[in-house]
CSV table of C-alpha atoms in Angstrom, one decimal:
chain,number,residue,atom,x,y,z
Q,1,UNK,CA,-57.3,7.4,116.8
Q,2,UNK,CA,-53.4,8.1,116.5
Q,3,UNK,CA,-52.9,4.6,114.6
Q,4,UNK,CA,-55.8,5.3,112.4
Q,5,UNK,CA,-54.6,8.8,111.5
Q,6,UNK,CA,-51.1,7.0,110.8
Q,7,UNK,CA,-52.9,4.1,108.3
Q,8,UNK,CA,-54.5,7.1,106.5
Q,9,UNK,CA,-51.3,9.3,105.9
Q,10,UNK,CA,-49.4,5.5,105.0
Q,11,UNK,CA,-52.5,5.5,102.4
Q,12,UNK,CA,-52.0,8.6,101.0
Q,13,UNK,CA,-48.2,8.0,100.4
Q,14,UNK,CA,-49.0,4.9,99.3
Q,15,UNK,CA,-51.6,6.1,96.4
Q,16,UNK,CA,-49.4,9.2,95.7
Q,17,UNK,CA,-46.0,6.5,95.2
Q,18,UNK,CA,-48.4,4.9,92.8
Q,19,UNK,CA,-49.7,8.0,90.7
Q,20,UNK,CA,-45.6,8.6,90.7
Q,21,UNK,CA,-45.2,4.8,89.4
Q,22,UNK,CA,-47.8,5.0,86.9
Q,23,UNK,CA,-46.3,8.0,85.4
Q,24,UNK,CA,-42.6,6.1,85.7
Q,25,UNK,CA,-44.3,3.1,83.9
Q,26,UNK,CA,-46.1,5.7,81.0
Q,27,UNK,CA,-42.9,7.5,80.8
Q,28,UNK,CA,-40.4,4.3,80.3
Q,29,UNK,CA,-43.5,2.9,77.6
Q,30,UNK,CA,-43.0,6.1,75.5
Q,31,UNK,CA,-38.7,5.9,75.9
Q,32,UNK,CA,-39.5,2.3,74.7
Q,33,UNK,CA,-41.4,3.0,72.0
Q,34,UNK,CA,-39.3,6.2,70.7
Q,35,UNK,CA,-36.0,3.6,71.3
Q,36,UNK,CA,-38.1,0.5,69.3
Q,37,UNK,CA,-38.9,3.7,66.5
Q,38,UNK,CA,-35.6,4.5,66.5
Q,39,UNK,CA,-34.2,1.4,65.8
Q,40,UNK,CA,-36.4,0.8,63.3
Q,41,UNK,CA,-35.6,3.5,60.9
Q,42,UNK,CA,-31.9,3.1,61.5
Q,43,UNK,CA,-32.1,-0.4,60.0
Q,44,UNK,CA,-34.8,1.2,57.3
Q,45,UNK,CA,-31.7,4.0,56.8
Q,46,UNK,CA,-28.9,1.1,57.3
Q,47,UNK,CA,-30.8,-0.8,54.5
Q,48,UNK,CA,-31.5,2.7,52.2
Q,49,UNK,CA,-27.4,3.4,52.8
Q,50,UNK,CA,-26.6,-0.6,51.6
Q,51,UNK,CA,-28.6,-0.1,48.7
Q,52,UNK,CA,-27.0,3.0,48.3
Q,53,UNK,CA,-23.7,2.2,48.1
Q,54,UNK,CA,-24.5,-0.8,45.9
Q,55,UNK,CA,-25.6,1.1,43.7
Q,56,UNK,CA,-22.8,3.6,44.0
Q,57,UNK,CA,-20.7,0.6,43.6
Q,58,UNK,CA,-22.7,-0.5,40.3
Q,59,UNK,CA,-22.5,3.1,38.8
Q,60,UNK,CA,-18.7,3.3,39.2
Q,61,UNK,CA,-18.2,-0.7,37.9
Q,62,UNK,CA,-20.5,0.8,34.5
Q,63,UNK,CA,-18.3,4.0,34.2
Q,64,UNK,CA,-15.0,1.7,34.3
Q,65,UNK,CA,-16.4,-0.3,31.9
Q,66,UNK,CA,-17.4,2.8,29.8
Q,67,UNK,CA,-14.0,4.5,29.9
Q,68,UNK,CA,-13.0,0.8,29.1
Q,69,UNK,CA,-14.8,1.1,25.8
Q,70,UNK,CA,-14.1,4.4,24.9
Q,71,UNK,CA,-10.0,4.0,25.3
Q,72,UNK,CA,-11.0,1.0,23.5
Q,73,UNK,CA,-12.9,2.7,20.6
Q,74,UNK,CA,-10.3,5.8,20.9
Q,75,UNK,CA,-7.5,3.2,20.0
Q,76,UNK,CA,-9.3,1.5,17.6
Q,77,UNK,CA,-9.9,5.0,15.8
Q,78,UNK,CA,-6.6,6.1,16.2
Q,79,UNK,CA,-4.9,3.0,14.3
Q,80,UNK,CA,-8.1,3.3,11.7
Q,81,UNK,CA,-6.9,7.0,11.2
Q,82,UNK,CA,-3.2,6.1,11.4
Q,83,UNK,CA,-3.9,3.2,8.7
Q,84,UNK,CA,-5.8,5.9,6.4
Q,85,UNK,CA,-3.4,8.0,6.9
Q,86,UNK,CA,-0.2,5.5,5.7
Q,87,UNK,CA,-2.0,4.5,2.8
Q,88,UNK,CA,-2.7,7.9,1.3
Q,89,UNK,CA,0.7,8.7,2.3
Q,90,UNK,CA,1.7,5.6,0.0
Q,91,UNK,CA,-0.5,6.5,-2.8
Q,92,UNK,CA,2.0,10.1,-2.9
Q,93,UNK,CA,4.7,8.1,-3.3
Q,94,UNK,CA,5.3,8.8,-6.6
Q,95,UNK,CA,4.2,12.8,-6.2
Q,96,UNK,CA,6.8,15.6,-5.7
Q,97,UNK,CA,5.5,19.3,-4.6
Q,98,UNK,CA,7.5,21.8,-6.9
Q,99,UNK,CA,7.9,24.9,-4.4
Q,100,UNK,CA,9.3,28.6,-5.7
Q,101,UNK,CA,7.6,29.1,-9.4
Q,102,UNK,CA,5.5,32.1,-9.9
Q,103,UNK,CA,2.4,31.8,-11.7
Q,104,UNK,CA,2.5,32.9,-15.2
Q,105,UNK,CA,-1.1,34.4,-16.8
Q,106,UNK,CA,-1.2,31.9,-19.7
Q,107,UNK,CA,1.3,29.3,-18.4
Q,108,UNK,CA,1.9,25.8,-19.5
Q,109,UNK,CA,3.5,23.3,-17.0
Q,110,UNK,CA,3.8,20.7,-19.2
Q,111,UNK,CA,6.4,23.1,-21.2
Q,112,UNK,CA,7.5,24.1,-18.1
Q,113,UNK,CA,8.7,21.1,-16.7
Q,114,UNK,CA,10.1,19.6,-19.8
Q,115,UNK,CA,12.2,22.8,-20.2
Q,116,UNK,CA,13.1,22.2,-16.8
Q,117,UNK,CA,14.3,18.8,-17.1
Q,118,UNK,CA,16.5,19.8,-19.6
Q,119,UNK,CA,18.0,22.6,-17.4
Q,120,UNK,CA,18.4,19.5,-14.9
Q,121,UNK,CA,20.1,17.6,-17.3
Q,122,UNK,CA,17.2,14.6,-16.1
Q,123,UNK,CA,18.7,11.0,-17.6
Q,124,UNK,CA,16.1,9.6,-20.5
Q,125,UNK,CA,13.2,12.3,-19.8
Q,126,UNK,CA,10.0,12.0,-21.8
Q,127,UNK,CA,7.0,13.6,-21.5
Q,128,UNK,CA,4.9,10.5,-20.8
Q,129,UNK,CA,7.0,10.1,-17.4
Q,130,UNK,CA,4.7,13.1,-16.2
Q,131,UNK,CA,1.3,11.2,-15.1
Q,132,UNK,CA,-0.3,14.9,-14.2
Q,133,UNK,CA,1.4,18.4,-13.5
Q,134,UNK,CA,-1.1,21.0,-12.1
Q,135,UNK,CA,-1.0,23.5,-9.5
Q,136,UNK,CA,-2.5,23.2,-5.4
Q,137,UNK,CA,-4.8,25.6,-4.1
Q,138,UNK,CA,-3.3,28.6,-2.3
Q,139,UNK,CA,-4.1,30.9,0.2
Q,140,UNK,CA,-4.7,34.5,-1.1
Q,141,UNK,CA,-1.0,36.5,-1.6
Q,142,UNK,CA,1.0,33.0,-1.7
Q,143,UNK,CA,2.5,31.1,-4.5
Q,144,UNK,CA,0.6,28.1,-5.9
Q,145,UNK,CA,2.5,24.8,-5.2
Q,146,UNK,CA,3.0,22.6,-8.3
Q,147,UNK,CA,2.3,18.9,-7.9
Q,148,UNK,CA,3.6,16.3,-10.5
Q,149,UNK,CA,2.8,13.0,-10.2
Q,150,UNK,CA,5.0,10.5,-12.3
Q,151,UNK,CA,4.4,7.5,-14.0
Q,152,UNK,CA,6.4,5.3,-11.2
Q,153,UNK,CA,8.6,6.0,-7.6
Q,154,UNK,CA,11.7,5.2,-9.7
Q,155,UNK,CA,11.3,8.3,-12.0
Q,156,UNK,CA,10.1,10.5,-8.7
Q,157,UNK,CA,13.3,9.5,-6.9
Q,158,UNK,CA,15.7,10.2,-10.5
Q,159,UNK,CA,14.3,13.9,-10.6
Q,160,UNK,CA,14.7,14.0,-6.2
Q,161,UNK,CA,18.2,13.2,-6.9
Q,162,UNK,CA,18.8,16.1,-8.4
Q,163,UNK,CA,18.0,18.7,-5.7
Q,164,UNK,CA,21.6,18.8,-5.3
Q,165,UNK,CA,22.0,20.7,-8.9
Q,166,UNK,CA,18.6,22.4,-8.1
Q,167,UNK,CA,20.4,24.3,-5.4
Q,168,UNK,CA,23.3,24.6,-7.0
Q,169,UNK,CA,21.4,26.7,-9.8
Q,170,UNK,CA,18.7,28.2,-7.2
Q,171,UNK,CA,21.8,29.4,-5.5
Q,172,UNK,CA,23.2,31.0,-8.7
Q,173,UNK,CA,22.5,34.9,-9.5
Q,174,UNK,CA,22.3,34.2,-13.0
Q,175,UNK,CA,18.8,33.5,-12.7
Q,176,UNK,CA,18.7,30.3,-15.2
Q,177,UNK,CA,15.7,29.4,-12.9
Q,178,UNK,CA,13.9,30.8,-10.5
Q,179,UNK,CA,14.4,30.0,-6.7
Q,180,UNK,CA,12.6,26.0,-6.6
Q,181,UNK,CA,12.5,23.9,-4.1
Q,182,UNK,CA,11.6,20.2,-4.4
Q,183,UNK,CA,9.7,18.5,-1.3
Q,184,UNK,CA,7.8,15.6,-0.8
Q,185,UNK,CA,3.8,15.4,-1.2
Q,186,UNK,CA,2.7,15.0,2.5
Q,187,UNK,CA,-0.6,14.1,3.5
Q,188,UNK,CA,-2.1,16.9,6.4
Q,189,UNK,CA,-1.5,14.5,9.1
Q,190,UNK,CA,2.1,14.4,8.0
Q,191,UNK,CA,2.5,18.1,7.2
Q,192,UNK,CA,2.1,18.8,10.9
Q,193,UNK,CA,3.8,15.9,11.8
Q,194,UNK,CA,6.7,17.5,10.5
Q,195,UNK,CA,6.2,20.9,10.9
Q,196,UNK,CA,6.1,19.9,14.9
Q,197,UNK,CA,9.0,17.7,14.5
Q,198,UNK,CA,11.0,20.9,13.1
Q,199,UNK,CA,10.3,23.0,15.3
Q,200,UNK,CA,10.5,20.7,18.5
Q,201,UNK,CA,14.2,19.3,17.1
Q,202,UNK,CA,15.3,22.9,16.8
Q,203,UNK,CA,14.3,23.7,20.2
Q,204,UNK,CA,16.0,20.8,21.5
Q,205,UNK,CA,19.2,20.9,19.9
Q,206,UNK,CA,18.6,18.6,16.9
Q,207,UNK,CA,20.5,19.5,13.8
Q,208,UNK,CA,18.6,18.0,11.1
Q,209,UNK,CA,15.3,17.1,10.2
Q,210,UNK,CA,13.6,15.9,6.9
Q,211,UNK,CA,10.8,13.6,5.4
Q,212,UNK,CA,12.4,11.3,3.0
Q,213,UNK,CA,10.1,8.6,1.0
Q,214,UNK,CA,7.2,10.3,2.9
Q,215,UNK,CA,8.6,9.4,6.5
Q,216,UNK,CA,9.9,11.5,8.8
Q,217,UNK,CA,13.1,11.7,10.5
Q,218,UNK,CA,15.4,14.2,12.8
Q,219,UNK,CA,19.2,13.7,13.6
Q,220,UNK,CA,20.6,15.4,16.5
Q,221,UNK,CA,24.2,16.0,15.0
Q,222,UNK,CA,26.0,14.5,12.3
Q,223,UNK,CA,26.9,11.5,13.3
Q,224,UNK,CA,24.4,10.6,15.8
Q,225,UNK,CA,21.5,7.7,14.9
Q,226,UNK,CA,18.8,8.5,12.6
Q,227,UNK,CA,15.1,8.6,14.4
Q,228,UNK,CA,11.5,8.4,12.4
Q,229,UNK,CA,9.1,10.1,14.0
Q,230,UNK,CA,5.6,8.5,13.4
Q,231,UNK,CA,3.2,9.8,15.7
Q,232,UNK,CA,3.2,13.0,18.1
Q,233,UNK,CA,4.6,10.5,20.9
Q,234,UNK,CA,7.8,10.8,19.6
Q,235,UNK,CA,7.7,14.3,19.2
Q,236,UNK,CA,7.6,14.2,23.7
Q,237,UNK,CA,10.3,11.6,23.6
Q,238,UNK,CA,12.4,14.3,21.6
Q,239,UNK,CA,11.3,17.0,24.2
Q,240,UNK,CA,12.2,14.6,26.7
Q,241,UNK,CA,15.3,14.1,25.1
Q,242,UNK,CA,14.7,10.4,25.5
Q,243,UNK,CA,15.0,9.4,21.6
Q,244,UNK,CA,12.7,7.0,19.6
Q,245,UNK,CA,13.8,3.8,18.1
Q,246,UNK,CA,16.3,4.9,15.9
Q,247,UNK,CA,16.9,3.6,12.1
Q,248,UNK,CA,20.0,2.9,9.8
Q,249,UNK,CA,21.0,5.1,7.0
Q,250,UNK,CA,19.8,2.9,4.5
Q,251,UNK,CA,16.3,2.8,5.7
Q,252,UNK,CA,15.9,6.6,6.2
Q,253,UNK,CA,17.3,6.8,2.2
Q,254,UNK,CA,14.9,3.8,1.3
């Protein structure tokens, strides 16, 4: 009876090992199927994150090829606008702005000017050197600029030879004529072209600074190099104090 009673308890551990095996074997089934899930979707998320950064990749190899185009296209525009820009500043070349002359109720400019070249003693003056004589819009409370165009740059250049005896009798109290001033016809682009190179020469030390021929220079002292400033780079070289290309004197007087 004693053996039999020791088969039967042997039995019992025996079927109780196996209910503890089965759940073993049910429990290492699930970790392998949660490990076999798992594995899946990190290849599914490896594979999404590939794509991913492919396309990432694509995106930023189409917006280097955009900013490609549009520094392209900006420096296309910028030497269209720069080309404009030169040739309406050539077709002034034979304009002069006549600054300083108040504006009379009934006045007549052709008159004027002819009276005025004969103040100025200009060599061989006719009337038919004056193309067009006519006066520039003007904001409200400011005197109206007078622009005369002549018949060719030669005649232009005889009567801006004379700003020398302009000043002379602008200077004068005996008021033979008013207080003029003769400048050059400047395109907007070139106005503030020079009204920034002005200002940035005289906050950097430069001494001079004029448009002659409708270019634009600055000098630094007397007898330092002349330097044309054509774009608003070389207004940051002057800031920098790192000059331009510099000209001779005979191409600044040109």
């Amino acid at each position: 009876m004693a053996e039999v009673k020791s088969i039967h308890t042997k039995l019992d551990a025996l079927l109780l090992l196996k209910t503890e095996l089965s759940k073993l074997a049910t429990t290492v089934r699930e970790m392998e199927e949660s490990v076999s899930f798992l594995s899946k979707r990190y290849d599914t998320v490896l594979v999404e994150l590939k794509s991913t950064q492919e396309k990432a990749a694509s995106r930023e190899a189409e917006l280097q090829s955009l900013k490609e185009v549009v520094q392209t296209q900006a420096h296309q525009l910028d030497q269209i606008l720069r080309e404009q820009n030169e040739a309406e500043q050539y077709s002034r070349k034979a304009n002069m702005e006549i600054h300083g002359l108040t504006m009379g109720v009934k006045e007549n400019l052709s008159e004027w000017i002819a009276k005025l070249a004969e103040t100025l003693e200009v060599p061989n003056f006719s009337t038919d050197d004056i193309v067009a004589i006519h006066r520039l819009p003007a904001k409200q409370g400011t005197i109206p600029t007078i622009l005369v165009r002549f018949a060719s740059v030669a005649l232009k250049e005889t009567w801006f030879g004379l700003r020398g005896k302009l000043r002379e009798l602008r200077d004068d109290d005996s008021d033979v004529i008013p207080k003029l001033f003769f400048n050059e016809n400047l395109t907007r682009a070139n106005r503030r072209l020079f009204w920034l190179a002005r200002v940035t020469a005289k906050a950097n030390g430069y001494k001079f600074a004029w448009v002659r021929g409708g270019r634009i220079f600055v000098k630094k002292f007397e007898d330092a190099p002349l330097i044309r400033v054509i774009s608003e780079a070389d207004i940051c070289r002057i800031t920098r104090d790192a000059s331009p290309p510099s000209v001779s004197e005979s191409e600044a007087n040109v």
